[in-house]
CSV table of C-alpha atoms in Angstrom, one decimal:
chain,number,residue,atom,x,y,z
Z,1,MET,CA,108.8,114.5,99.7
Z,2,THR,CA,108.8,111.2,101.8
Z,3,PHE,CA,110.8,108.1,101.1
Z,4,PRO,CA,110.4,104.5,102.4
Z,5,ARG,CA,112.5,104.0,105.7
Z,6,VAL,CA,114.9,101.1,105.5
Z,7,HIS,CA,114.4,99.0,108.8
Z,8,ALA,CA,117.2,96.6,108.4
Z,9,HIS,CA,119.4,94.8,105.6
Z,10,PHE,CA,121.2,91.7,104.8
Z,11,THR,CA,123.3,90.3,101.9
Z,12,VAL,CA,122.7,87.5,99.7
Z,13,HIS,CA,125.9,86.1,98.2
Z,14,SER,CA,124.9,82.5,97.1
Z,15,GLY,CA,122.2,83.5,94.6
Z,16,HIS,CA,119.6,81.8,96.6
Z,17,LEU,CA,117.3,82.4,99.6
Z,18,CYS,CA,115.8,79.9,102.0
Z,19,TYR,CA,112.6,81.0,103.7
Z,20,GLY,CA,109.8,79.8,106.2
Z,21,GLU,CA,109.9,78.8,109.7
Z,22,LEU,CA,113.0,77.1,111.0
Z,23,HIS,CA,112.4,73.7,109.8
Z,24,ASN,CA,111.2,74.9,106.6
Z,25,ILE,CA,114.3,76.9,106.1
Z,26,TRP,CA,116.3,73.6,107.1
Z,27,GLN,CA,114.5,71.7,104.4
Z,28,GLY,CA,115.2,74.6,101.9
Z,29,ALA,CA,118.8,74.2,102.6
Z,30,LEU,CA,118.7,70.3,102.4
Z,31,ALA,CA,117.1,70.7,99.0
Z,32,GLU,CA,118.8,71.4,95.6
Z,33,PRO,CA,118.8,74.9,94.8
Z,34,THR,CA,115.7,76.1,92.7
Z,35,TYR,CA,116.5,78.0,89.7
Z,36,GLY,CA,114.0,80.8,88.3
Z,37,LEU,CA,110.4,80.9,88.7
Z,38,THR,CA,109.0,77.2,88.4
Z,39,ALA,CA,105.3,76.1,88.1
Z,40,VAL,CA,103.6,75.1,91.2
Z,41,GLN,CA,100.4,72.9,91.2
Z,42,PRO,CA,97.9,73.5,94.0
Z,43,LYS,CA,96.8,70.2,95.7
Z,44,VAL,CA,93.3,70.1,97.3
Z,45,ALA,CA,92.7,67.8,100.2
Z,46,GLY,CA,89.1,68.3,101.7
Z,47,THR,CA,88.7,72.0,102.5
Z,48,VAL,CA,92.4,72.7,102.6
Z,49,THR,CA,94.6,73.6,99.4
Z,50,THR,CA,98.3,73.3,99.7
Z,51,GLN,CA,101.3,73.9,97.4
Z,52,GLU,CA,104.5,71.8,98.0
Z,53,LEU,CA,107.4,74.3,97.8
Z,54,ASP,CA,111.0,73.8,98.1
Z,55,HIS,CA,111.5,76.6,100.6
Z,56,ASN,CA,114.2,78.0,98.5
Z,57,VAL,CA,114.3,80.4,95.7
Z,58,SER,CA,116.9,81.8,93.2
Z,59,ALA,CA,117.5,85.6,94.3
Z,60,LEU,CA,119.4,88.5,93.3
Z,61,LYS,CA,122.8,88.8,94.6
Z,62,GLY,CA,123.7,91.8,96.8
Z,63,THR,CA,122.1,93.9,99.5
Z,64,TRP,CA,118.4,93.4,100.4
Z,65,ASN,CA,116.5,96.1,102.4
Z,66,ALA,CA,113.5,95.6,104.7
Z,67,PHE,CA,110.7,97.8,105.2
Z,68,ARG,CA,108.1,97.6,107.9
Z,69,LEU,CA,104.5,98.0,106.6
Z,70,ILE,CA,102.4,100.1,109.1
Z,71,ASP,CA,98.4,100.0,109.8
Z,72,THR,CA,97.6,103.6,109.8
Z,73,THR,CA,94.3,102.9,111.8
Z,74,LYS,CA,95.9,100.8,114.6
Z,75,TYR,CA,99.4,102.2,114.4
Z,76,ARG,CA,101.0,98.8,114.5
Z,77,LEU,CA,103.0,96.5,112.4
Z,78,ALA,CA,101.0,95.0,109.5
Z,79,GLY,CA,103.7,93.2,107.4
Z,80,TRP,CA,106.9,93.5,105.8
Z,81,PHE,CA,108.4,94.2,102.3
Z,82,VAL,CA,112.1,93.1,101.6
Z,83,ALA,CA,113.6,93.9,98.2
Z,84,HIS,CA,116.8,93.9,96.6
Z,85,GLU,CA,118.4,97.5,96.7
Z,86,SER,CA,118.0,97.9,92.8
Z,87,VAL,CA,114.1,97.6,93.3
Z,88,ASP,CA,111.5,100.3,92.9
Z,89,VAL,CA,109.7,99.7,96.1
Z,90,LEU,CA,106.4,101.2,95.5
Z,91,GLN,CA,106.2,99.8,91.9
Z,92,GLU,CA,107.1,96.6,92.9
Z,93,ILE,CA,104.5,96.2,95.7
Z,94,GLY,CA,102.0,97.7,93.4
Z,95,LYS,CA,102.5,95.0,90.8
Z,96,ILE,CA,102.4,92.0,93.6
Z,97,LEU,CA,99.4,93.3,95.1
Z,98,ARG,CA,97.6,93.5,91.6
Z,99,VAL,CA,98.9,90.1,90.7
Z,100,SER,CA,98.3,88.3,93.9
Z,101,GLY,CA,97.6,90.4,97.0
Z,102,SER,CA,95.5,89.6,100.3
Z,103,PRO,CA,92.9,86.8,99.5
Z,104,TYR,CA,90.6,89.0,101.9
Z,105,GLU,CA,90.5,92.0,99.7
Z,106,GLU,CA,88.5,92.7,96.5
Z,107,ASP,CA,90.4,92.6,93.3
Z,108,SER,CA,93.5,91.2,94.7
Z,109,GLY,CA,94.3,88.7,91.7
Z,110,SER,CA,95.0,85.0,91.8
Z,111,GLN,CA,95.0,83.3,95.2
Z,112,TYR,CA,97.2,80.4,94.1
Z,113,ASN,CA,100.1,80.0,91.7
Z,114,ASP,CA,98.7,79.7,88.2
Z,115,GLU,CA,99.3,80.9,84.5
Z,116,LYS,CA,98.8,84.4,85.5
Z,117,THR,CA,101.3,84.5,88.3
Z,118,MET,CA,104.0,82.8,86.2
Z,119,ASN,CA,103.4,85.2,83.5
Z,120,GLU,CA,103.9,88.2,85.8
Z,121,GLY,CA,106.7,86.7,87.7
Z,122,VAL,CA,105.1,86.2,91.3
Z,123,LEU,CA,105.5,83.3,93.5
Z,124,VAL,CA,102.5,82.9,95.8
Z,125,ILE,CA,102.9,81.3,99.4
Z,126,ASN,CA,99.9,80.8,101.4
Z,127,ARG,CA,99.0,79.9,105.1
Z,128,TYR,CA,99.0,76.1,104.3
Z,129,ASP,CA,102.2,75.9,102.5
Z,130,GLY,CA,104.7,76.1,105.4
Z,131,GLY,CA,104.9,76.2,108.9
Z,132,LEU,CA,103.6,73.1,110.6
Z,133,TYR,CA,101.3,72.1,107.7
Z,134,ASP,CA,104.8,71.1,106.1
Z,135,LYS,CA,106.6,69.1,108.7
Z,136,ARG,CA,109.7,68.1,106.8
Z,137,ALA,CA,112.7,68.5,108.7
Z,138,LEU,CA,110.7,69.3,111.9
Z,139,ASP,CA,112.2,66.6,113.8
Z,140,VAL,CA,115.8,67.6,112.7
Z,141,VAL,CA,115.3,71.2,113.9
Z,142,GLY,CA,113.3,70.3,117.0
Z,143,GLU,CA,111.0,73.2,117.2
Z,144,HIS,CA,108.2,72.9,119.7
Z,145,GLU,CA,105.4,71.3,117.8
Z,146,PHE,CA,101.9,72.8,118.0
Z,147,ASP,CA,98.8,71.1,116.7
Z,148,PRO,CA,97.7,73.0,113.7
Z,149,SER,CA,94.1,72.0,114.6
Z,150,THR,CA,94.4,74.2,117.6
Z,151,PHE,CA,95.2,77.1,115.4
Z,152,ALA,CA,98.1,78.2,117.4
Z,153,PRO,CA,99.3,81.5,115.4
Z,154,ARG,CA,102.4,81.5,113.3
Z,155,ILE,CA,103.9,85.0,113.8
Z,156,GLY,CA,107.0,84.9,111.7
Z,157,THR,CA,109.1,83.6,108.9
Z,158,GLY,CA,112.9,84.0,108.2
Z,159,LEU,CA,114.7,85.0,105.1
Z,160,VAL,CA,118.1,83.5,104.8
Z,161,ASP,CA,121.1,83.3,102.4
Z,162,TYR,CA,121.1,79.7,101.2
Z,163,ALA,CA,124.9,79.1,102.2
Z,164,GLU,CA,124.2,80.5,105.5
Z,165,ALA,CA,120.8,79.0,106.2
Z,166,ARG,CA,121.5,75.9,108.7
Z,167,ALA,CA,123.8,78.1,110.6
Z,168,GLN,CA,121.3,80.8,111.0
Z,169,VAL,CA,118.6,78.2,112.1
Z,170,GLU,CA,121.0,77.1,114.8
Z,171,PHE,CA,121.4,80.5,116.0
Z,172,TRP,CA,117.7,81.5,115.9
Z,173,LYS,CA,116.7,78.2,117.7
Z,174,ASP,CA,118.2,79.7,121.0
Z,175,VAL,CA,116.2,83.0,120.5
Z,176,PRO,CA,112.6,83.3,121.5
Z,177,GLU,CA,110.5,83.8,118.3
Z,178,ASP,CA,109.1,87.2,119.3
Z,179,HIS,CA,112.6,88.4,119.7
Z,180,ARG,CA,114.5,87.1,116.6
Z,181,ASP,CA,113.7,90.1,114.5
Z,182,GLU,CA,115.8,92.2,117.2
Z,183,GLU,CA,118.9,90.3,116.4
Z,184,GLN,CA,120.4,91.8,113.3
Z,185,ARG,CA,122.6,89.1,110.9
Z,186,PRO,CA,124.6,89.9,108.1
Z,187,HIS,CA,123.0,87.1,105.9
Z,188,GLY,CA,119.4,86.6,107.1
Z,189,LEU,CA,116.3,88.6,108.6
Z,190,TRP,CA,113.4,87.2,110.7
Z,191,LEU,CA,110.0,88.8,109.9
Z,192,ASP,CA,107.3,88.7,112.3
Z,193,VAL,CA,103.6,89.8,112.2
Z,194,PRO,CA,102.2,89.9,115.6
Z,195,GLN,CA,98.4,89.1,116.2
Z,196,ASN,CA,97.9,87.4,113.0
Z,197,GLU,CA,96.9,83.7,112.9
Z,198,TYR,CA,97.4,83.1,109.1
Z,199,LEU,CA,100.3,84.5,107.3
Z,200,PHE,CA,101.2,85.0,103.7
Z,201,GLY,CA,104.3,85.6,101.3
Z,202,ARG,CA,104.5,86.7,97.7
Z,203,PHE,CA,108.2,86.6,95.9
Z,204,GLY,CA,108.5,89.1,93.1
Z,205,PHE,CA,110.9,87.9,90.3
Z,206,ASP,CA,113.1,89.9,87.7
Z,207,GLU,CA,112.0,90.5,84.3
Z,208,LYS,CA,113.5,87.3,83.1
Z,209,HIS,CA,111.8,85.3,86.0
Z,210,SER,CA,115.3,83.8,86.6
Z,211,ALA,CA,115.6,85.5,90.3
Z,212,ALA,CA,113.6,86.6,92.9
Z,213,ARG,CA,114.2,90.3,93.7
Z,214,SER,CA,111.4,91.0,96.4
Z,215,PHE,CA,109.4,89.6,99.2
Z,216,LEU,CA,105.8,90.7,100.5
Z,217,PHE,CA,104.9,89.3,103.9
Z,218,PHE,CA,101.6,89.8,105.6
Z,219,GLY,CA,98.8,88.5,107.5
Z,220,ILE,CA,95.2,88.0,107.7
Z,221,GLN,CA,94.5,91.1,109.4
Z,222,THR,CA,96.7,93.4,106.7
Z,223,VAL,CA,94.5,95.8,105.2
Z,224,PHE,CA,96.5,97.4,102.1
Z,225,THR,CA,94.0,100.0,101.8
Z,226,GLN,CA,94.9,101.3,105.2
Z,227,THR,CA,98.6,100.2,105.2
Z,228,VAL,CA,101.7,102.3,104.5
Z,229,ILE,CA,105.4,101.7,104.0
Z,230,ALA,CA,107.3,103.3,107.2
Z,231,GLY,CA,108.3,106.8,106.1
Z,232,MET,CA,105.6,107.2,103.7
Z,233,GLN,CA,102.0,108.4,103.7
Z,234,GLN,CA,100.1,106.9,100.8
Z,235,PRO,CA,98.3,103.7,101.5
Z,236,LEU,CA,99.5,100.9,99.4
Z,237,ARG,CA,96.1,100.4,97.6
Z,238,LYS,CA,93.6,103.0,96.9
Z,239,TYR,CA,90.3,102.8,99.1
Z,240,GLU,CA,87.1,102.5,96.8
Z,241,THR,CA,83.5,102.7,97.7
Z,242,HIS,CA,81.4,99.6,96.4
Z,243,GLU,CA,79.9,101.8,93.6
Z,244,GLU,CA,83.4,103.0,92.5
Z,245,ARG,CA,84.8,99.5,92.5
Z,246,PHE,CA,81.7,98.4,90.3
Z,247,GLN,CA,82.1,101.4,87.9
Z,248,ARG,CA,85.8,100.8,87.5
Z,249,ARG,CA,85.1,97.1,86.9
Z,250,LEU,CA,82.8,97.9,84.1
Z,251,GLN,CA,85.4,100.2,82.5
Z,252,GLU,CA,88.4,97.5,82.7
Z,253,GLY,CA,86.0,95.0,81.2
Z,254,TYR,CA,85.8,92.7,84.3
Z,255,ASP,CA,84.1,89.3,83.8
Z,256,PHE,CA,80.7,89.4,85.2
Z,257,ARG,CA,79.6,86.1,83.8
Z,258,GLY,CA,80.0,84.0,86.9
Z,259,THR,CA,80.7,80.6,85.1
Z,260,GLU,CA,83.4,79.7,87.6
Z,261,THR,CA,81.6,80.7,90.6
Z,262,LEU,CA,78.7,78.4,89.1
Z,263,LYS,CA,81.1,75.5,88.6
Z,264,MET,CA,82.0,75.7,92.4
Z,265,MET,CA,78.5,76.1,93.6
Z,266,ALA,CA,76.7,73.3,91.6
Z,267,VAL,CA,77.7,70.4,93.6
Z,268,PRO,CA,76.0,67.1,93.0
Z,269,SER,CA,75.3,66.5,96.7
Z,270,ARG,CA,72.9,69.5,96.9
Z,271,LEU,CA,71.5,69.7,93.3
Z,272,GLY,CA,72.0,66.3,92.0
Z,273,PRO,CA,74.2,65.6,88.9
Z,274,SER,CA,74.4,68.4,86.3
Z,275,PRO,CA,73.3,67.7,82.7
Z,276,VAL,CA,75.6,65.8,80.4
Z,277,ASP,CA,76.5,67.8,77.2
Z,278,GLU,CA,73.9,65.9,74.9
Z,279,ASP,CA,71.2,67.0,77.3
Z,280,LEU,CA,72.0,70.8,77.1
Z,281,LEU,CA,69.8,73.0,74.7
Z,282,GLY,CA,70.8,76.1,72.8
Z,283,PRO,CA,72.3,78.7,72.1
Z,284,HIS,CA,69.3,80.0,70.1
Z,285,THR,CA,69.2,82.6,67.6
Z,286,SER,CA,68.9,86.3,68.6
Z,287,ASP,CA,65.5,86.6,66.7
Z,288,GLU,CA,64.0,83.8,68.5
Z,289,ARG,CA,64.2,85.9,71.9
Z,290,LEU,CA,60.9,85.5,73.7
Z,291,PHE,CA,61.2,88.6,76.1
Z,292,GLN,CA,62.4,92.1,74.8
Z,293,GLU,CA,63.5,94.9,76.5
Z,294,GLY,CA,60.3,96.5,77.3
Z,295,ASP,CA,59.2,93.0,78.8
Z,296,PHE,CA,62.1,92.9,81.1
Z,297,ALA,CA,61.6,96.6,82.3
Z,298,ALA,CA,58.1,95.6,83.3
Z,299,LEU,CA,59.3,92.4,85.3
Z,300,LEU,CA,62.1,94.6,86.7
Z,301,ARG,CA,59.9,97.2,88.0
Z,302,GLN,CA,57.7,94.5,89.7
Z,303,ASN,CA,60.3,92.3,91.1
Z,304,ALA,CA,63.8,93.7,91.2
Z,305,ASN,CA,63.7,95.8,94.4
Z,306,ASN,CA,64.5,99.0,92.1
Z,307,LEU,CA,67.6,97.4,90.1
Z,308,ASP,CA,68.2,97.4,86.7
Z,309,PHE,CA,70.6,96.0,84.0
Z,310,VAL,CA,73.4,98.2,82.8
Z,311,ASP,CA,75.4,98.6,79.6
Z,312,PRO,CA,77.5,97.1,78.2
Z,313,TRP,CA,76.1,94.1,80.0
Z,314,ARG,CA,72.3,94.7,79.4
Z,315,ASP,CA,72.1,92.7,76.2
Z,316,ARG,CA,74.1,89.7,77.7
Z,317,VAL,CA,71.6,89.4,80.9
Z,318,GLU,CA,68.7,89.7,78.6
Z,319,PHE,CA,70.1,86.8,76.1
Z,320,LEU,CA,71.0,84.7,79.1
Z,321,LEU,CA,67.3,84.9,80.7
Z,322,ASN,CA,65.9,84.4,77.3
Z,323,GLU,CA,68.1,81.1,76.8
Z,324,LEU,CA,66.9,79.9,80.1
Z,325,LEU,CA,63.3,80.4,78.9
Z,326,MET,CA,63.7,78.7,75.6
Z,327,SER,CA,65.5,75.6,77.1
Z,328,TYR,CA,62.7,75.2,79.7
Z,329,LEU,CA,60.2,75.5,76.6
Z,330,GLU,CA,62.1,72.8,74.6
Z,331,ARG,CA,62.6,70.4,77.5
Z,332,TYR,CA,59.4,70.5,79.3
Z,333,ILE,CA,56.7,72.0,77.2
Z,334,LEU,CA,57.2,71.0,73.5
Z,335,PRO,CA,56.7,67.0,74.7
Z,336,LEU,CA,53.3,68.0,76.3
Z,337,ASP,CA,51.7,69.1,73.2
Z,338,ARG,CA,52.2,65.7,71.8
Z,339,SER,CA,50.2,64.1,74.4
Z,340,PHE,CA,47.3,66.3,75.5
Z,341,SER,CA,44.7,68.3,73.9
Z,342,THR,CA,43.2,70.4,76.8
Z,343,ILE,CA,44.9,72.6,79.3
Z,344,LEU,CA,44.2,70.7,82.7
Z,345,PRO,CA,45.7,67.4,82.0
Z,346,ALA,CA,48.7,69.3,80.3
Z,347,ALA,CA,49.2,71.5,83.5
Z,348,GLN,CA,49.0,68.4,86.1
Z,349,ALA,CA,51.5,66.6,84.0
Z,350,LEU,CA,53.8,69.5,83.6
Z,351,THR,CA,53.8,69.9,87.4
Z,352,ARG,CA,54.1,66.2,88.3
Z,353,GLN,CA,56.8,65.4,86.0
Z,354,ARG,CA,59.4,67.6,87.7
Z,355,THR,CA,59.2,67.3,91.2
Z,356,PRO,CA,57.6,64.7,93.7
Z,357,GLN,CA,56.4,67.4,95.8
Z,358,GLN,CA,53.4,68.3,93.9
Z,359,ASN,CA,51.0,68.1,96.6
Z,360,GLU,CA,52.9,70.8,98.7
Z,361,SER,CA,51.4,74.3,98.3
Z,362,ARG,CA,53.5,77.4,97.3
Z,363,THR,CA,56.3,75.3,95.6
Z,364,VAL,CA,57.3,76.5,92.0
Z,365,ASP,CA,55.1,73.8,90.7
Z,366,PHE,CA,51.8,75.2,92.6
Z,367,TYR,CA,52.5,78.7,90.8
Z,368,LEU,CA,53.1,76.9,87.5
Z,369,PHE,CA,50.0,75.0,87.7
Z,370,GLN,CA,48.1,78.3,89.0
Z,371,TYR,CA,49.3,80.6,86.0
Z,372,LEU,CA,48.9,77.9,83.4
Z,373,THR,CA,45.2,77.2,84.1
Z,374,GLN,CA,44.2,80.9,85.3
Z,375,PRO,CA,46.3,83.0,82.9
Z,376,HIS,CA,44.5,86.3,83.3
Z,377,GLU,CA,44.6,86.5,87.0
Z,378,ASP,CA,47.2,88.8,88.5
Z,379,PRO,CA,48.3,90.7,85.2
Z,380,ILE,CA,51.4,92.4,85.2
Z,381,PRO,CA,51.5,96.2,84.6
Z,382,ASP,CA,52.9,97.6,81.4
Z,383,TRP,CA,53.2,93.9,80.0
Z,384,ASP,CA,52.7,93.2,76.5
Z,385,ALA,CA,51.1,90.0,76.9
Z,386,ALA,CA,50.0,89.9,73.2
Z,387,ALA,CA,53.3,90.5,71.9
Z,388,VAL,CA,55.1,88.0,74.2
Z,389,ALA,CA,52.4,85.4,73.5
Z,390,ALA,CA,53.0,85.9,69.6
Z,391,ARG,CA,56.7,85.1,70.0
Z,392,VAL,CA,56.2,82.1,72.3
Z,393,ARG,CA,53.8,80.5,69.8
Z,394,ALA,CA,56.0,81.3,66.9
Z,395,PHE,CA,59.1,79.6,68.8
Z,396,LEU,CA,57.0,76.4,69.7
Z,397,LEU,CA,55.6,76.1,66.3
Z,398,SER,CA,59.0,76.2,64.8
Z,399,ARG,CA,59.9,73.3,66.8
Z,400,SER,CA,56.9,71.2,66.6
Z,401,GLY,CA,56.8,70.7,62.8
Z,402,GLY,CA,54.1,73.0,62.3
Z,403,GLN,CA,51.4,70.8,64.3
Z,404,LEU,CA,49.2,73.3,66.1
Z,405,GLY,CA,47.8,71.0,68.9
Z,406,LEU,CA,47.5,72.9,72.2
Z,407,PHE,CA,49.5,75.7,70.5
Z,408,SER,CA,46.4,76.8,68.9
Z,409,ASN,CA,44.8,77.4,72.2
Z,410,ASP,CA,45.2,81.0,73.1
Z,411,ASP,CA,44.5,80.5,76.7
Z,412,TYR,CA,47.2,77.9,76.8
Z,413,ILE,CA,49.8,80.2,75.2
Z,414,ALA,CA,48.7,83.0,77.6
Z,415,GLY,CA,49.2,80.6,80.4
Z,416,LEU,CA,52.6,79.7,79.4
Z,417,CYS,CA,53.5,83.4,79.0
Z,418,ARG,CA,52.3,84.0,82.3
Z,419,CYS,CA,54.5,81.1,83.8
Z,420,LEU,CA,57.6,82.2,82.0
Z,421,ALA,CA,56.9,85.9,83.4
Z,422,TRP,CA,56.6,84.2,86.9
Z,423,LEU,CA,59.5,82.3,86.5
Z,424,ILE,CA,61.8,85.3,85.3
Z,425,GLY,CA,60.3,87.5,88.0
Z,426,GLU,CA,61.5,85.0,90.6
Z,427,VAL,CA,64.9,84.8,89.0
Z,428,LEU,CA,65.3,88.6,88.8
Z,429,GLU,CA,64.1,89.0,92.7
Z,430,LEU,CA,66.9,86.6,93.8
Z,431,ALA,CA,69.4,88.0,91.3
Z,432,SER,CA,68.5,91.5,92.6
Z,433,ASN,CA,69.3,90.3,96.3
Z,434,GLY,CA,72.5,88.8,95.2
Z,435,ALA,CA,73.5,92.1,93.4
Z,436,LYS,CA,72.7,93.9,96.7
Z,437,ASP,CA,74.7,91.4,98.8
Z,438,SER,CA,77.6,92.4,96.4
Z,439,TYR,CA,77.0,96.1,96.8
Z,440,ARG,CA,76.0,96.5,93.2
Z,441,SER,CA,73.2,98.5,91.9
Z,442,ASN,CA,72.7,96.5,88.8
Z,443,ILE,CA,71.9,92.9,88.0
Z,444,MET,CA,74.8,90.9,86.1
Z,445,PRO,CA,74.9,87.5,84.7
Z,446,VAL,CA,76.8,86.2,87.6
Z,447,ASP,CA,73.7,87.3,89.8
Z,448,VAL,CA,71.4,85.4,87.5
Z,449,ARG,CA,73.5,82.2,87.7
Z,450,ILE,CA,73.8,82.3,91.4
Z,451,ALA,CA,70.0,83.2,91.8
Z,452,VAL,CA,69.0,79.9,89.8
Z,453,CYS,CA,71.6,77.6,91.5
Z,454,ASN,CA,70.7,78.8,94.9
Z,455,ASP,CA,67.1,77.6,94.4
Z,456,PRO,CA,66.8,73.9,93.7
Z,457,GLU,CA,63.4,74.1,92.1
Z,458,ILE,CA,64.3,76.8,89.7
Z,459,PHE,CA,67.6,75.2,89.0
Z,460,SER,CA,65.9,71.9,87.9
Z,461,ILE,CA,63.7,74.0,85.5
Z,462,PHE,CA,66.6,75.9,83.8
Z,463,LYS,CA,69.6,73.6,84.3
Z,464,HIS,CA,69.4,72.3,80.5
Z,465,SER,CA,70.6,75.7,79.2
Z,466,ARG,CA,73.8,75.3,77.5
Z,467,VAL,CA,74.4,79.1,77.8
Z,468,TYR,CA,73.7,78.9,81.5
Z,469,TRP,CA,76.9,76.6,81.9
Z,470,ASP,CA,79.2,77.7,79.1
Z,471,GLY,CA,78.6,81.6,79.5
Z,472,SER,CA,78.5,82.2,75.9
Z,473,GLU,CA,76.0,84.8,76.0
């Protein structure tokens, strides 16, 4: 049996720890002691997200042990784990990595302090939360000031008893940074992770969230699936193939809707303003669905690179795709019936009203015009066109006050169905590419949302679907 090997230890007698680079520690010693786990609100400035921290935390009194984390593929130091002597080391690291591990690894929890980290008792410290990105007390300590824009690497951080912090900083100032970890001190420890440009810290708190009991320190190059605690053989995270990860997520109920990703991607500068709530359409009832499972199967075979939907998400993907289609019909097709009695002018109006690029070939409008005016060209194998046409006509009539108009024209309805099939075929092709890029063998709602968002023309057609935005499928 193997056990974690203690590399060093120090004592906390004040009930608080200061942490960070030297000027951060000094600032932590100047600030009033922090009691318990407190909420930290991330602040966004351009592309950088920071969290203003006090650089001190309440901490369990007594002996704290430090353990080296070793990269088993490169046989070098990959990080540190420091914990009160009462802590179950493996259990504690496992919890921290589950709640907020490396932002560069899959399924690593929260990247910033949020409700989940608060509830689980973890304080998240990221690369922009200290060092030279927080210059408080820098002029007092007198550390050599690198320009963060040059990406000068931070290679270490200190953990020091609050009562001894300033004396410890004075001592460390005279020691080269890459040698500070060699100087054992009774009330502090310097942790360094060489060859890592960005460093991260995670404090784990006790069950009452009143005091920190552990600290995980790692860098951008730390890969926890190939990292062990010195003295142990088992990696800190289990390696999974992409398919194993996908199947595990399915079993655990992972959220594959992708609504949060959509909110980040749908920026007005690229796609224009998103519709206001009053302009959103749906959701519709399940008995109004235009495409059934067999219809999607035919389109998947033709467009989706041999990918399929998968339970328990199959029905939700089909529901979302139907919502896109029904919102399109309501937004763009229903108004045409009141203005035109023949197919050609209706097709011309449809393809003009949505984009100023109607004269450019091979746009979405080009194909919509082609299929609306030539509905029987290029038939889809195994596609039940008559059944789809009956459902599309019934949907339109239910919202037209029973007035037939163009909806009585079989060729017009057939053309609409062919347009809908082409649109969904395009979405499925893009979504299948997205699923493959995510190393998944099945299309999920997130792939549909991203596919629509990534194509401005298709986005303009489907953006009025309420379900597309709120994820209520």
